[in-house]
Tab-separated table of C-alpha atoms in Angstrom:
chain	number	residue	atom	x	y	z
A	1	MET	CA	-1.632	-64.082	59.775
A	2	THR	CA	0.241	-62.523	56.848
A	3	THR	CA	3.840	-63.369	58.089
A	4	THR	CA	5.821	-65.224	55.772
A	5	LYS	CA	5.279	-67.818	58.235
A	6	HIS	CA	1.702	-67.820	58.262
A	7	LEU	CA	1.718	-68.013	54.765
A	8	THR	CA	4.275	-70.746	53.649
A	9	ALA	CA	1.618	-72.929	56.184
A	10	PHE	CA	-1.487	-71.752	54.513
A	11	SER	CA	0.443	-73.308	51.199
A	12	SER	CA	1.234	-76.254	53.058
A	13	ILE	CA	-3.309	-77.285	52.134
A	14	PHE	CA	-2.340	-77.013	48.581
A	15	THR	CA	0.700	-79.649	49.157
A	16	VAL	CA	-1.808	-81.435	50.768
A	17	LEU	CA	-4.315	-81.525	47.982
A	18	LEU	CA	-1.912	-81.811	45.647
A	19	LEU	CA	-0.777	-85.050	47.244
A	20	LEU	CA	-4.402	-86.075	47.198
A	21	ALA	CA	-5.329	-85.349	43.514
A	22	ILE	CA	-1.241	-86.696	42.319
A	23	THR	CA	-1.981	-90.380	44.919
A	24	ALA	CA	-5.808	-91.195	44.277
A	25	PRO	CA	-5.351	-91.613	40.255
A	26	VAL	CA	-1.992	-93.222	41.174
A	27	ALA	CA	-3.049	-95.932	43.792
A	28	LEU	CA	-5.466	-96.467	41.767
A	29	LEU	CA	-3.730	-97.223	39.282
A	30	PHE	CA	-1.447	-99.748	41.399
A	31	GLY	CA	-4.808	-101.042	42.147
A	32	PHE	CA	-5.992	-102.295	39.322
A	33	VAL	CA	-2.872	-103.506	38.025
A	34	GLY	CA	-2.541	-105.532	41.106
A	35	ALA	CA	-5.832	-106.668	40.857
A	36	THR	CA	-5.711	-107.990	37.520
A	37	ALA	CA	-2.378	-109.355	38.156
A	38	ALA	CA	-4.239	-111.327	40.965
A	39	ARG	CA	-6.796	-112.301	38.268
A	40	SER	CA	-4.761	-113.623	35.791
A	41	HIS	CA	-4.620	-116.824	34.676
A	42	PHE	CA	-0.299	-116.722	35.101
A	43	ALA	CA	0.683	-118.212	38.137
A	44	PRO	CA	3.730	-116.433	38.866
A	45	LEU	CA	2.097	-113.318	38.025
A	46	ARG	CA	-1.417	-114.188	39.974
A	47	TRP	CA	0.977	-115.005	43.215
A	48	LEU	CA	2.826	-111.636	42.900
A	49	GLY	CA	-0.520	-109.630	42.919
A	50	LYS	CA	-1.985	-111.312	45.811
A	51	THR	CA	1.723	-110.925	47.992
A	52	TYR	CA	1.597	-106.559	46.702
A	53	SER	CA	-1.886	-106.662	47.914
A	54	ALA	CA	-1.213	-109.048	51.422
A	55	VAL	CA	2.201	-107.994	52.129
A	56	VAL	CA	1.154	-104.401	52.011
A	57	ARG	CA	-2.202	-104.303	53.853
A	58	GLY	CA	-0.638	-106.368	56.407
A	59	VAL	CA	2.582	-104.141	57.485
A	60	PRO	CA	1.571	-101.188	59.941
A	61	ASP	CA	1.177	-97.672	57.885
A	62	ILE	CA	3.829	-96.101	60.669
A	63	ALA	CA	5.880	-98.446	59.415
A	64	PHE	CA	5.815	-98.443	56.342
A	65	PHE	CA	6.907	-95.315	56.456
A	66	LEU	CA	9.916	-95.983	58.287
A	67	PHE	CA	11.441	-98.289	56.674
A	68	PHE	CA	10.258	-98.469	53.257
A	69	VAL	CA	10.815	-94.945	52.584
A	70	ILE	CA	15.166	-95.156	53.801
A	71	ALA	CA	14.974	-98.247	51.790
A	72	LEU	CA	13.898	-96.594	48.573
A	73	ASP	CA	15.900	-93.557	49.314
A	74	GLN	CA	19.476	-95.716	49.585
A	75	GLY	CA	18.573	-97.905	46.935
A	76	ILE	CA	18.460	-95.611	44.311
A	77	GLU	CA	21.464	-93.917	45.591
A	78	TRP	CA	23.052	-97.059	45.620
A	79	LEU	CA	21.901	-97.894	42.427
A	80	ARG	CA	23.113	-93.789	40.685
A	81	HIS	CA	27.183	-94.809	43.364
A	82	LYS	CA	27.358	-97.513	40.895
A	83	ILE	CA	26.501	-96.149	37.580
A	84	LYS	CA	28.640	-93.313	38.808
A	85	CYS	CA	31.377	-94.091	40.440
A	86	PRO	CA	32.324	-97.764	39.956
A	87	ASP	CA	35.878	-97.073	40.955
A	88	TRP	CA	35.196	-95.290	44.952
A	89	PRO	CA	37.635	-96.843	46.928
A	90	ASP	CA	35.649	-96.919	50.137
A	91	ALA	CA	32.384	-99.471	51.382
A	92	ILE	CA	29.035	-98.232	51.218
A	93	ARG	CA	28.206	-99.111	54.212
A	94	GLN	CA	30.721	-98.189	57.166
A	95	GLY	CA	29.171	-99.247	60.297
A	96	ASN	CA	25.850	-97.232	60.565
A	97	ASP	CA	26.091	-95.324	58.439
A	98	PHE	CA	24.699	-95.203	54.601
A	99	VAL	CA	27.947	-93.012	52.435
A	100	VAL	CA	27.833	-92.706	48.472
A	101	CYS	CA	29.868	-90.172	47.046
A	102	SER	CA	28.777	-86.892	46.735
A	103	ALA	CA	28.230	-87.338	43.148
A	104	ALA	CA	25.471	-90.423	42.849
A	105	LYS	CA	23.305	-88.512	45.958
A	106	MET	CA	19.763	-88.216	45.651
A	107	PRO	CA	19.006	-85.520	44.960
A	108	LEU	CA	22.347	-83.844	45.063
A	109	SER	CA	23.808	-81.910	47.806
A	110	GLU	CA	23.919	-78.428	46.409
A	111	SER	CA	20.530	-78.914	44.931
A	112	SER	CA	18.283	-76.094	45.752
A	113	THR	CA	15.316	-76.185	48.804
A	114	PHE	CA	12.260	-76.982	46.034
A	115	VAL	CA	14.538	-80.158	44.511
A	116	HIS	CA	14.811	-81.799	47.962
A	117	GLN	CA	11.414	-80.550	48.710
A	118	SER	CA	10.048	-82.000	45.367
A	119	TYR	CA	12.420	-85.011	46.285
A	120	GLY	CA	11.193	-85.543	49.325
A	121	PHE	CA	7.008	-84.758	48.366
A	122	SER	CA	8.056	-87.794	45.288
A	123	LEU	CA	8.600	-90.398	47.800
A	124	ALA	CA	5.765	-89.485	49.449
A	125	VAL	CA	3.915	-89.927	46.550
A	126	LEU	CA	5.262	-93.342	45.956
A	127	THR	CA	5.363	-95.052	48.923
A	128	PHE	CA	1.505	-93.235	49.252
A	129	ALA	CA	-0.037	-94.796	46.157
A	130	ILE	CA	1.815	-98.186	47.247
A	131	VAL	CA	0.523	-98.566	50.635
A	132	PHE	CA	-2.612	-97.439	48.915
A	133	GLY	CA	-2.529	-99.266	45.620
A	134	ALA	CA	-2.517	-102.763	47.440
A	135	PHE	CA	-6.351	-102.001	49.360
A	136	ALA	CA	-7.591	-100.477	45.947
A	137	ALA	CA	-6.306	-103.951	44.501
A	138	ASN	CA	-8.241	-105.968	46.598
A	139	VAL	CA	-10.882	-103.978	46.240
A	140	LEU	CA	-10.653	-104.052	42.913
A	141	TYR	CA	-9.862	-107.690	43.432
A	142	GLY	CA	-13.509	-108.415	45.356
A	143	ALA	CA	-15.621	-106.292	42.438
A	144	MET	CA	-14.506	-107.685	39.662
A	145	GLY	CA	-15.261	-111.077	40.904
A	146	ALA	CA	-18.929	-108.904	42.042
A	147	VAL	CA	-19.840	-108.732	38.457
A	148	PRO	CA	-22.342	-111.320	37.780
A	149	ARG	CA	-21.126	-114.276	36.067
A	150	ALA	CA	-24.017	-114.668	33.311
A	151	GLN	CA	-22.358	-111.213	31.584
A	152	MET	CA	-19.459	-112.214	30.745
A	153	GLU	CA	-20.822	-115.119	29.272
A	154	THR	CA	-23.215	-113.380	27.251
A	155	GLY	CA	-20.271	-111.642	26.242
A	156	GLU	CA	-18.060	-115.009	25.469
A	157	ALA	CA	-21.703	-116.611	23.477
A	158	TYR	CA	-21.109	-113.094	20.952
A	159	GLY	CA	-17.218	-114.414	20.359
A	160	MET	CA	-15.909	-112.088	22.558
A	161	SER	CA	-12.222	-112.645	23.670
A	162	ASN	CA	-10.834	-112.858	27.166
A	163	ARG	CA	-9.873	-109.522	27.300
A	164	GLN	CA	-12.791	-107.855	24.882
A	165	THR	CA	-14.945	-109.396	27.779
A	166	PHE	CA	-12.742	-107.926	30.630
A	167	TRP	CA	-12.422	-104.220	29.241
A	168	ARG	CA	-15.713	-104.568	27.118
A	169	ILE	CA	-18.053	-105.936	29.763
A	170	LEU	CA	-15.770	-105.899	33.389
A	171	VAL	CA	-14.539	-103.097	33.959
A	172	PRO	CA	-17.361	-101.147	32.500
A	173	GLN	CA	-19.674	-102.647	35.456
A	174	MET	CA	-17.248	-103.421	38.419
A	175	TRP	CA	-17.361	-99.482	39.357
A	176	VAL	CA	-20.359	-99.943	41.038
A	177	TYR	CA	-19.381	-102.497	43.521
A	178	ALA	CA	-15.828	-101.016	43.711
A	179	LEU	CA	-17.737	-97.394	44.535
A	180	PRO	CA	-18.206	-98.158	48.433
A	181	GLY	CA	-15.161	-99.973	49.285
A	182	LEU	CA	-12.500	-96.997	47.005
A	183	SER	CA	-15.200	-94.021	48.585
A	184	ASN	CA	-13.452	-95.569	52.110
A	185	LEU	CA	-9.990	-95.587	51.365
A	186	TRP	CA	-10.183	-92.296	50.200
A	187	MET	CA	-11.634	-90.630	52.875
A	188	ILE	CA	-8.825	-93.144	55.097
A	189	LEU	CA	-6.247	-91.131	52.201
A	190	ILE	CA	-7.713	-87.997	53.176
A	191	LYS	CA	-7.165	-88.477	57.045
A	192	ALA	CA	-3.654	-90.626	56.426
A	193	THR	CA	-2.064	-87.069	55.077
A	194	PRO	CA	-0.302	-85.883	58.312
A	195	LEU	CA	1.820	-88.961	57.834
A	196	LEU	CA	3.840	-86.443	55.185
A	197	PHE	CA	5.795	-85.382	57.746
A	198	LEU	CA	6.852	-88.334	59.267
A	199	LEU	CA	8.520	-87.866	54.955
A	200	GLY	CA	10.249	-84.032	56.016
A	201	VAL	CA	7.071	-82.814	54.236
A	202	ARG	CA	5.788	-79.695	56.189
A	203	ASP	CA	1.823	-80.445	56.301
A	204	VAL	CA	-1.036	-78.250	57.737
A	205	VAL	CA	-0.765	-80.523	61.014
A	206	TYR	CA	2.340	-79.828	61.435
A	207	TRP	CA	2.164	-76.378	60.754
A	208	ALA	CA	-0.688	-75.876	63.364
A	209	LYS	CA	1.496	-77.520	65.967
A	210	GLU	CA	3.722	-75.313	64.794
A	211	LEU	CA	2.669	-72.449	64.631
A	212	GLY	CA	0.328	-72.847	67.323
A	213	GLY	CA	2.599	-73.448	69.992
A	214	LEU	CA	3.621	-71.984	73.248
A	215	LYS	CA	6.147	-69.513	71.851
A	216	THR	CA	8.459	-67.140	74.458
A	217	ASN	CA	9.878	-63.715	74.154
A	218	ALA	CA	12.717	-65.265	72.049
A	219	PHE	CA	9.790	-64.951	69.325
A	220	ALA	CA	8.559	-61.888	67.396
A	221	TYR	CA	4.834	-62.218	68.699
A	222	PRO	CA	4.471	-64.084	71.875
A	223	HIS	CA	1.478	-66.296	72.944
A	224	PRO	CA	1.034	-68.569	74.774
A	225	ASP	CA	-0.122	-72.537	73.591
A	226	TRP	CA	-3.334	-71.818	71.094
A	227	ARG	CA	-2.799	-75.053	69.684
A	228	LEU	CA	-6.677	-75.429	69.892
A	229	TRP	CA	-7.875	-72.962	67.974
A	230	TYR	CA	-5.712	-73.651	65.161
A	231	PHE	CA	-6.485	-77.598	65.655
A	232	LEU	CA	-10.159	-76.555	65.468
A	233	GLY	CA	-9.311	-74.939	62.042
A	234	LEU	CA	-7.802	-77.972	60.299
A	235	LEU	CA	-10.830	-80.309	61.931
A	236	VAL	CA	-12.494	-77.596	59.732
A	237	PHE	CA	-10.434	-78.165	56.648
A	238	TYR	CA	-11.094	-81.576	57.224
A	239	LEU	CA	-14.410	-82.186	57.371
A	240	THR	CA	-15.334	-79.735	54.577
A	241	LEU	CA	-12.976	-82.245	52.299
A	242	THR	CA	-14.864	-85.155	53.822
A	243	LYS	CA	-18.114	-83.320	53.331
A	244	LEU	CA	-16.866	-82.393	49.554
A	245	SER	CA	-15.929	-85.731	49.073
A	246	GLU	CA	-19.060	-87.378	50.459
A	247	LEU	CA	-21.294	-84.729	48.234
A	248	ILE	CA	-19.397	-85.920	44.582
A	249	LEU	CA	-18.950	-89.490	45.427
A	250	ASN	CA	-22.728	-90.219	45.975
A	251	ARG	CA	-23.266	-88.332	42.753
A	252	VAL	CA	-21.005	-90.322	40.757
A	253	MET	CA	-22.248	-93.383	43.177
A	254	ALA	CA	-25.622	-92.307	41.098
A	255	ARG	CA	-24.860	-92.127	38.270
A	256	LEU	CA	-22.632	-95.317	38.221
A	257	THR	CA	-25.830	-97.514	39.692
A	258	HIS	CA	-27.874	-96.142	35.904
A	259	GLY	CA	-29.148	-99.134	34.967
A	260	GLN	CA	-27.754	-101.530	36.652
A	261	ALA	CA	-28.745	-105.572	37.277
A	262	THR	CA	-28.114	-104.295	41.587
A	263	ALA	CA	-30.502	-103.282	44.139
A	264	GLY	CA	-29.442	-99.616	43.771
A	265	GLY	CA	-30.431	-99.564	40.029
A	266	GLU	CA	-33.632	-101.322	40.753
A	267	ALA	CA	-34.339	-98.490	43.829
A	268	ALA	CA	-33.292	-95.619	40.600
A	269	ARG	CA	-34.910	-97.238	37.927
A	270	LYS	CA	-38.495	-97.094	40.141
A	271	ALA	CA	-37.674	-93.546	41.143
A	272	THR	CA	-38.082	-92.540	37.432
A	273	SER	CA	-40.738	-94.780	36.318
B	1	MET	CA	59.684	-70.761	48.612
B	2	LYS	CA	58.378	-74.409	47.661
B	3	LYS	CA	56.586	-74.714	51.137
B	4	LEU	CA	54.458	-71.517	50.435
B	5	ILE	CA	53.769	-72.423	47.112
B	6	LEU	CA	52.658	-75.640	48.558
B	7	SER	CA	50.216	-74.790	51.418
B	8	ALA	CA	48.544	-72.135	48.458
B	9	ALA	CA	47.887	-74.930	46.821
B	10	THR	CA	46.585	-77.215	49.612
B	11	LEU	CA	44.389	-73.577	50.942
B	12	ALA	CA	43.378	-73.104	47.146
B	13	LEU	CA	42.337	-76.910	47.162
B	14	MET	CA	40.094	-76.942	49.855
B	15	THR	CA	38.716	-73.599	49.550
B	16	GLY	CA	37.964	-75.030	46.390
B	17	MET	CA	36.392	-77.734	47.913
B	18	GLY	CA	34.435	-76.265	50.593
B	19	VAL	CA	32.133	-73.563	48.231
B	20	ALA	CA	32.141	-77.211	45.793
B	21	ASP	CA	30.358	-79.571	48.393
B	22	THR	CA	27.328	-78.300	49.931
B	23	VAL	CA	26.882	-79.317	53.605
B	24	ARG	CA	23.094	-79.577	54.790
B	25	LEU	CA	22.704	-78.907	58.742
B	26	GLY	CA	19.895	-80.657	60.064
B	27	THR	CA	18.016	-79.546	63.142
B	28	GLU	CA	14.354	-79.348	64.594
B	29	GLY	CA	13.849	-76.352	64.481
B	30	ALA	CA	10.765	-76.823	67.606
B	31	TYR	CA	13.414	-76.587	71.217
B	32	PRO	CA	13.460	-72.202	71.031
B	33	PRO	CA	15.924	-70.723	71.844
B	34	TYR	CA	18.184	-73.408	71.020
B	35	ASN	CA	16.660	-73.387	67.211
B	36	PHE	CA	13.297	-72.462	66.281
B	37	ILE	CA	10.929	-71.132	63.285
B	38	ASP	CA	10.828	-67.493	62.853
B	39	ASP	CA	8.133	-65.265	61.475
B	40	ASN	CA	9.488	-65.433	58.486
B	41	GLY	CA	9.374	-69.571	57.679
B	42	GLU	CA	13.177	-69.444	58.364
B	43	ILE	CA	15.398	-71.129	61.130
B	44	ALA	CA	16.270	-68.631	63.840
B	45	GLY	CA	18.300	-68.906	67.092
B	46	PHE	CA	21.373	-69.515	69.200
B	47	GLU	CA	22.730	-72.837	66.387
B	48	ARG	CA	21.197	-71.044	63.732
B	49	GLU	CA	23.355	-68.575	64.274
B	50	VAL	CA	26.490	-70.627	65.770
B	51	GLY	CA	26.046	-72.488	62.521
B	52	ASP	CA	26.160	-70.191	59.948
B	53	GLU	CA	29.059	-68.707	61.896
B	54	LEU	CA	30.981	-71.991	61.953
B	55	CYS	CA	30.440	-72.179	58.202
B	56	LYS	CA	31.265	-69.120	57.044
B	57	ARG	CA	35.289	-70.249	59.693
B	58	ALA	CA	35.282	-73.630	58.070
B	59	GLU	CA	34.352	-71.954	54.766
B	60	LEU	CA	31.760	-74.425	53.683
B	61	GLU	CA	28.641	-73.700	52.369
B	62	CYS	CA	25.995	-74.826	54.778
B	63	GLU	CA	22.238	-75.566	54.156
B	64	TRP	CA	19.483	-76.138	56.623
B	65	VAL	CA	17.209	-78.715	56.741
B	66	ILE	CA	14.160	-79.801	59.331
B	67	ASN	CA	13.678	-82.851	60.326
B	68	GLU	CA	11.841	-84.092	63.802
B	69	TRP	CA	14.114	-85.373	66.196
B	70	ASP	CA	12.843	-89.307	66.434
B	71	SER	CA	14.411	-89.659	63.121
B	72	ILE	CA	16.837	-87.411	63.528
B	73	ILE	CA	20.377	-89.249	63.563
B	74	PRO	CA	18.116	-92.125	61.673
B	75	ASN	CA	18.698	-89.903	58.977
B	76	LEU	CA	21.950	-88.588	59.154
B	77	VAL	CA	23.230	-91.591	58.887
B	78	SER	CA	20.851	-91.886	55.739
B	79	GLY	CA	22.748	-89.301	54.587
B	80	ASN	CA	19.839	-87.236	54.304
B	81	TYR	CA	22.558	-84.121	55.753
B	82	ASP	CA	25.928	-84.234	56.594
B	83	ALA	CA	25.842	-82.768	60.334
B	84	ILE	CA	23.313	-82.419	63.656
B	85	ILE	CA	23.173	-79.133	65.147
B	86	ALA	CA	20.115	-79.614	67.278
B	87	GLY	CA	20.601	-78.770	71.319
B	88	MET	CA	22.216	-82.225	70.817
B	89	SER	CA	23.684	-83.095	74.590
B	90	ILE	CA	27.394	-85.710	73.738
B	91	THR	CA	25.829	-89.106	75.308
B	92	ASP	CA	28.222	-91.993	75.203
B	93	GLU	CA	25.291	-93.553	73.619
B	94	ARG	CA	25.145	-91.515	70.699
B	95	ASP	CA	28.926	-91.495	70.554
B	96	GLU	CA	28.424	-95.190	69.427
B	97	VAL	CA	25.947	-94.158	66.653
B	98	ILE	CA	27.997	-90.998	65.207
B	99	ASP	CA	30.409	-88.953	66.487
B	100	PHE	CA	29.931	-85.437	67.957
B	101	THR	CA	32.259	-82.384	67.273
B	102	GLN	CA	33.909	-80.765	70.872
B	103	ASN	CA	30.251	-78.705	72.758
B	104	TYR	CA	29.706	-75.351	71.513
B	105	THR	CA	28.155	-74.659	75.282
B	106	PRO	CA	29.276	-75.984	78.404
B	107	PRO	CA	28.030	-79.127	80.016
B	108	SER	CA	24.521	-76.946	81.255
B	109	ALA	CA	21.960	-78.359	83.816
B	110	SER	CA	18.348	-79.296	83.352
B	111	ALA	CA	15.524	-78.215	84.969
B	112	TYR	CA	12.368	-79.564	86.594
B	113	MET	CA	9.030	-77.254	85.689
B	114	ALA	CA	5.593	-77.762	87.819
B	115	THR	CA	2.674	-75.669	88.224
B	116	SER	CA	3.276	-76.431	92.076
B	117	ALA	CA	6.212	-75.540	93.830
B	118	ASP	CA	5.850	-78.960	96.085
B	119	VAL	CA	6.161	-81.319	93.857
B	120	ASP	CA	8.563	-84.419	94.720
B	121	VAL	CA	10.503	-85.055	91.367
B	122	SER	CA	11.546	-88.297	92.630
B	123	THR	CA	7.646	-89.883	92.818
B	124	ALA	CA	5.740	-87.798	90.589
B	125	VAL	CA	4.949	-88.551	86.842
B	126	ILE	CA	7.365	-86.176	84.534
B	127	SER	CA	7.119	-85.639	81.162
B	128	ALA	CA	10.272	-85.332	78.924
B	129	GLN	CA	11.064	-85.273	75.031
B	130	ALA	CA	11.810	-89.100	74.084
B	131	ALA	CA	15.132	-89.959	72.610
B	132	THR	CA	16.590	-87.061	75.089
B	133	ILE	CA	18.938	-87.363	78.152
B	134	GLN	CA	16.642	-85.796	80.177
B	135	ALA	CA	13.707	-88.618	79.265
B	136	GLY	CA	17.286	-91.420	80.118
B	137	HIS	CA	18.041	-89.447	83.398
B	138	VAL	CA	13.948	-89.746	84.516
B	139	ALA	CA	13.636	-93.000	84.010
B	140	GLU	CA	16.584	-94.377	86.444
B	141	SER	CA	15.492	-91.457	88.828
B	142	GLY	CA	12.018	-93.792	89.599
B	143	ALA	CA	9.620	-91.219	88.739
B	144	THR	CA	7.055	-92.297	86.291
B	145	LEU	CA	8.719	-90.943	82.511
B	146	VAL	CA	5.862	-89.539	80.070
B	147	GLU	CA	7.949	-89.500	76.829
B	148	PHE	CA	6.483	-86.954	74.236
B	149	ALA	CA	7.633	-85.952	70.315
B	150	THR	CA	8.141	-82.793	70.586
B	151	PRO	CA	9.473	-80.184	73.416
B	152	ASP	CA	6.701	-77.882	73.328
B	153	GLU	CA	4.016	-81.428	74.158
B	154	THR	CA	5.804	-82.189	77.206
B	155	VAL	CA	5.535	-78.123	78.089
B	156	ALA	CA	1.606	-78.457	77.099
B	157	ALA	CA	1.341	-82.080	79.253
B	158	VAL	CA	2.162	-79.691	82.779
B	159	LYS	CA	-0.282	-77.315	81.846
B	160	ASN	CA	-3.147	-79.218	81.492
B	161	GLY	CA	-2.211	-81.816	84.048
B	162	GLU	CA	-1.369	-84.852	82.457
B	163	VAL	CA	1.802	-84.681	83.875
B	164	ASP	CA	3.737	-83.073	87.344
B	165	ALA	CA	6.470	-81.314	86.271
B	166	VAL	CA	8.760	-81.420	82.814
B	167	PHE	CA	11.825	-82.218	82.854
B	168	ALA	CA	13.509	-80.036	80.212
B	169	ASP	CA	17.518	-77.849	79.524
B	170	GLU	CA	17.242	-75.658	81.466
B	171	ASP	CA	17.772	-72.890	79.218
B	172	TYR	CA	14.132	-74.119	76.951
B	173	VAL	CA	12.262	-73.678	80.815
B	174	LYS	CA	13.578	-70.980	82.292
B	175	PRO	CA	12.008	-68.244	79.771
B	176	ILE	CA	8.915	-71.110	79.782
B	177	ALA	CA	8.151	-70.169	83.096
B	178	ALA	CA	9.691	-66.957	83.950
B	179	GLU	CA	6.798	-65.145	80.745
B	180	SER	CA	3.814	-67.776	83.123
B	181	GLY	CA	2.792	-64.713	85.126
B	182	GLY	CA	3.677	-67.571	87.825
B	183	GLU	CA	1.871	-70.426	86.433
B	184	LEU	CA	4.643	-72.588	85.883
B	185	MET	CA	8.024	-72.536	88.149
B	186	ILE	CA	11.011	-73.904	88.329
B	187	VAL	CA	11.069	-76.705	91.465
B	188	GLY	CA	13.952	-79.030	92.610
B	189	ASP	CA	17.600	-79.180	92.782
B	190	LEU	CA	19.496	-78.596	88.481
B	191	VAL	CA	21.030	-81.189	87.654
B	192	PRO	CA	23.781	-81.419	85.015
B	193	LEU	CA	23.609	-83.871	82.674
B	194	GLY	CA	25.865	-84.898	79.096
B	195	GLY	CA	29.049	-82.930	78.415
B	196	GLY	CA	27.354	-79.942	76.806
B	197	ILE	CA	26.224	-79.960	73.128
B	198	GLY	CA	28.064	-80.512	70.118
B	199	MET	CA	27.216	-80.961	66.104
B	200	GLY	CA	26.628	-84.535	65.330
B	201	LEU	CA	28.113	-85.918	62.638
B	202	ARG	CA	28.951	-89.395	60.679
B	203	GLU	CA	31.223	-91.449	62.207
B	204	SER	CA	32.759	-91.716	58.650
B	205	ASP	CA	32.686	-88.118	58.255
B	206	GLY	CA	35.459	-87.094	60.227
B	207	GLU	CA	37.150	-84.826	57.762
B	208	LEU	CA	34.113	-82.999	58.103
B	209	ARG	CA	34.366	-82.960	61.719
B	210	ALA	CA	37.562	-81.673	61.363
B	211	LYS	CA	36.799	-77.930	60.420
B	212	PHE	CA	33.843	-77.865	62.493
B	213	ASP	CA	35.953	-78.914	65.599
B	214	ALA	CA	38.539	-76.330	64.158
B	215	ALA	CA	36.296	-73.553	63.317
B	216	ILE	CA	34.553	-74.668	67.225
B	217	GLN	CA	37.703	-73.916	68.918
B	218	THR	CA	38.119	-70.584	66.693
B	219	MET	CA	34.950	-69.305	68.123
B	220	LYS	CA	36.126	-70.697	71.874
B	221	ASP	CA	38.744	-68.917	71.532
B	222	ASP	CA	38.579	-65.262	70.398
B	223	GLY	CA	35.286	-65.277	72.512
B	224	THR	CA	32.523	-64.621	69.537
B	225	LEU	CA	31.106	-68.020	71.417
B	226	ASN	CA	30.917	-67.107	74.234
B	227	ALA	CA	28.792	-63.572	73.978
B	228	LEU	CA	26.412	-65.708	71.862
B	229	ILE	CA	25.616	-67.670	74.701
B	230	THR	CA	25.297	-64.853	76.381
B	231	GLN	CA	23.057	-63.311	74.473
B	232	TYR	CA	20.798	-65.842	73.847
B	233	PHE	CA	20.760	-67.273	77.777
B	234	GLY	CA	21.411	-64.305	79.344
B	235	ASP	CA	24.378	-63.034	82.179
B	236	GLU	CA	24.316	-65.816	84.776
B	237	ALA	CA	24.495	-68.916	82.087
B	238	GLN	CA	27.204	-70.879	81.444
B	239	THR	CA	29.930	-69.954	79.245
B	240	PHE	CA	33.539	-71.235	78.512
């Protein structure tokens, strides 16, 4: 259990946690921007916001992960190629091949494995953020609509501008409506992390398969198929993660409900009085 | 004299290029003894040794990359690595999409492995790794094909009774059958498939292909390749 291979496997737990820690806020930001755009009075912006959440939510995750990442990677390399090698004689597309000059490679071929892995990881974060941002946009859009209109009108009656009512009244109050949907998304995001391997990032599920798989004499420690035990470990890991999240989210919910004109807020008021 | 200077210059230029450009080799890391991940988390196996030796002979700086089998060709043509060295048999279908070097293993046999000797492989349910020549062969043979993403899963499917037999390279299933304590055995006849295993390269990358081709030839000529084949696949393995 202490070989380098096992240590790499254990560290992949942190890869997963790091991905969650970075992706969640970024996705929330994407969602917030998307939802705000979808509510905009400026039509093109509104269309953009609505299209984003409709299209990305409609495309199957796995297709998005396979297609979008390769396209994004090629897009970046294409741009770098145009900038760095303007007098390159050959075409970039040669039949099936996508060939850019070696200075335009992203990352460069000679950069270290760590750079390659970090680049792959960043692509993964971005892709996850775009996918989950679309769902979050829809949740937040609904939450913004759920804040009672009377609250906004009160703000307007006090002479607040649109911007002020949005930031001071709508945004602070919408979270309580958004939280059930967002917590759902968080749980799904946790479960979706094994998609990382599609992007070349080796996560815990990959390692459980790799370590647990049948090992013949070609390996230093031959053993039969132990995947069951490794997957039981995964089960414990993911259940612990989701259970912890649930506890934390319940606390946040209790805090947000406090003093709100919702059924939850009313229940909280009755419980304390 | 002039010729000598010229060839020295070309040589210097070529080695200079070899050092500057890192060649990235893509493999699956899940197909022992061809390629697998050892206890240090490093890629090991027959192809690791062959690949490192080829790079040394071609004076290239090589780096290994692990990529799952399913997307191993798309990621090559998209330029995420420069060569595939992953137990990939040379077939016409693949040759339409990528280019191959000459083979570094002789055309090898594939074998069926099952839990009992009385499996009729022409009608049984057979597992094979997706997008392999073995999967193609099973689909054409009239047996029912069940595909899996990794070689390990194809073997697990036989053990838990999901399929009657697994069809894979003989070199892959033979050690598994030998070490199963009689639980698994090779059944039916061996089937010769494909034109041996070669390195896969982008069709636009003729220069790199020529370098590896030449390096493989030198390994064939001085017998180092045969020595490696015997070391990894046993004395009865076919050599050049």
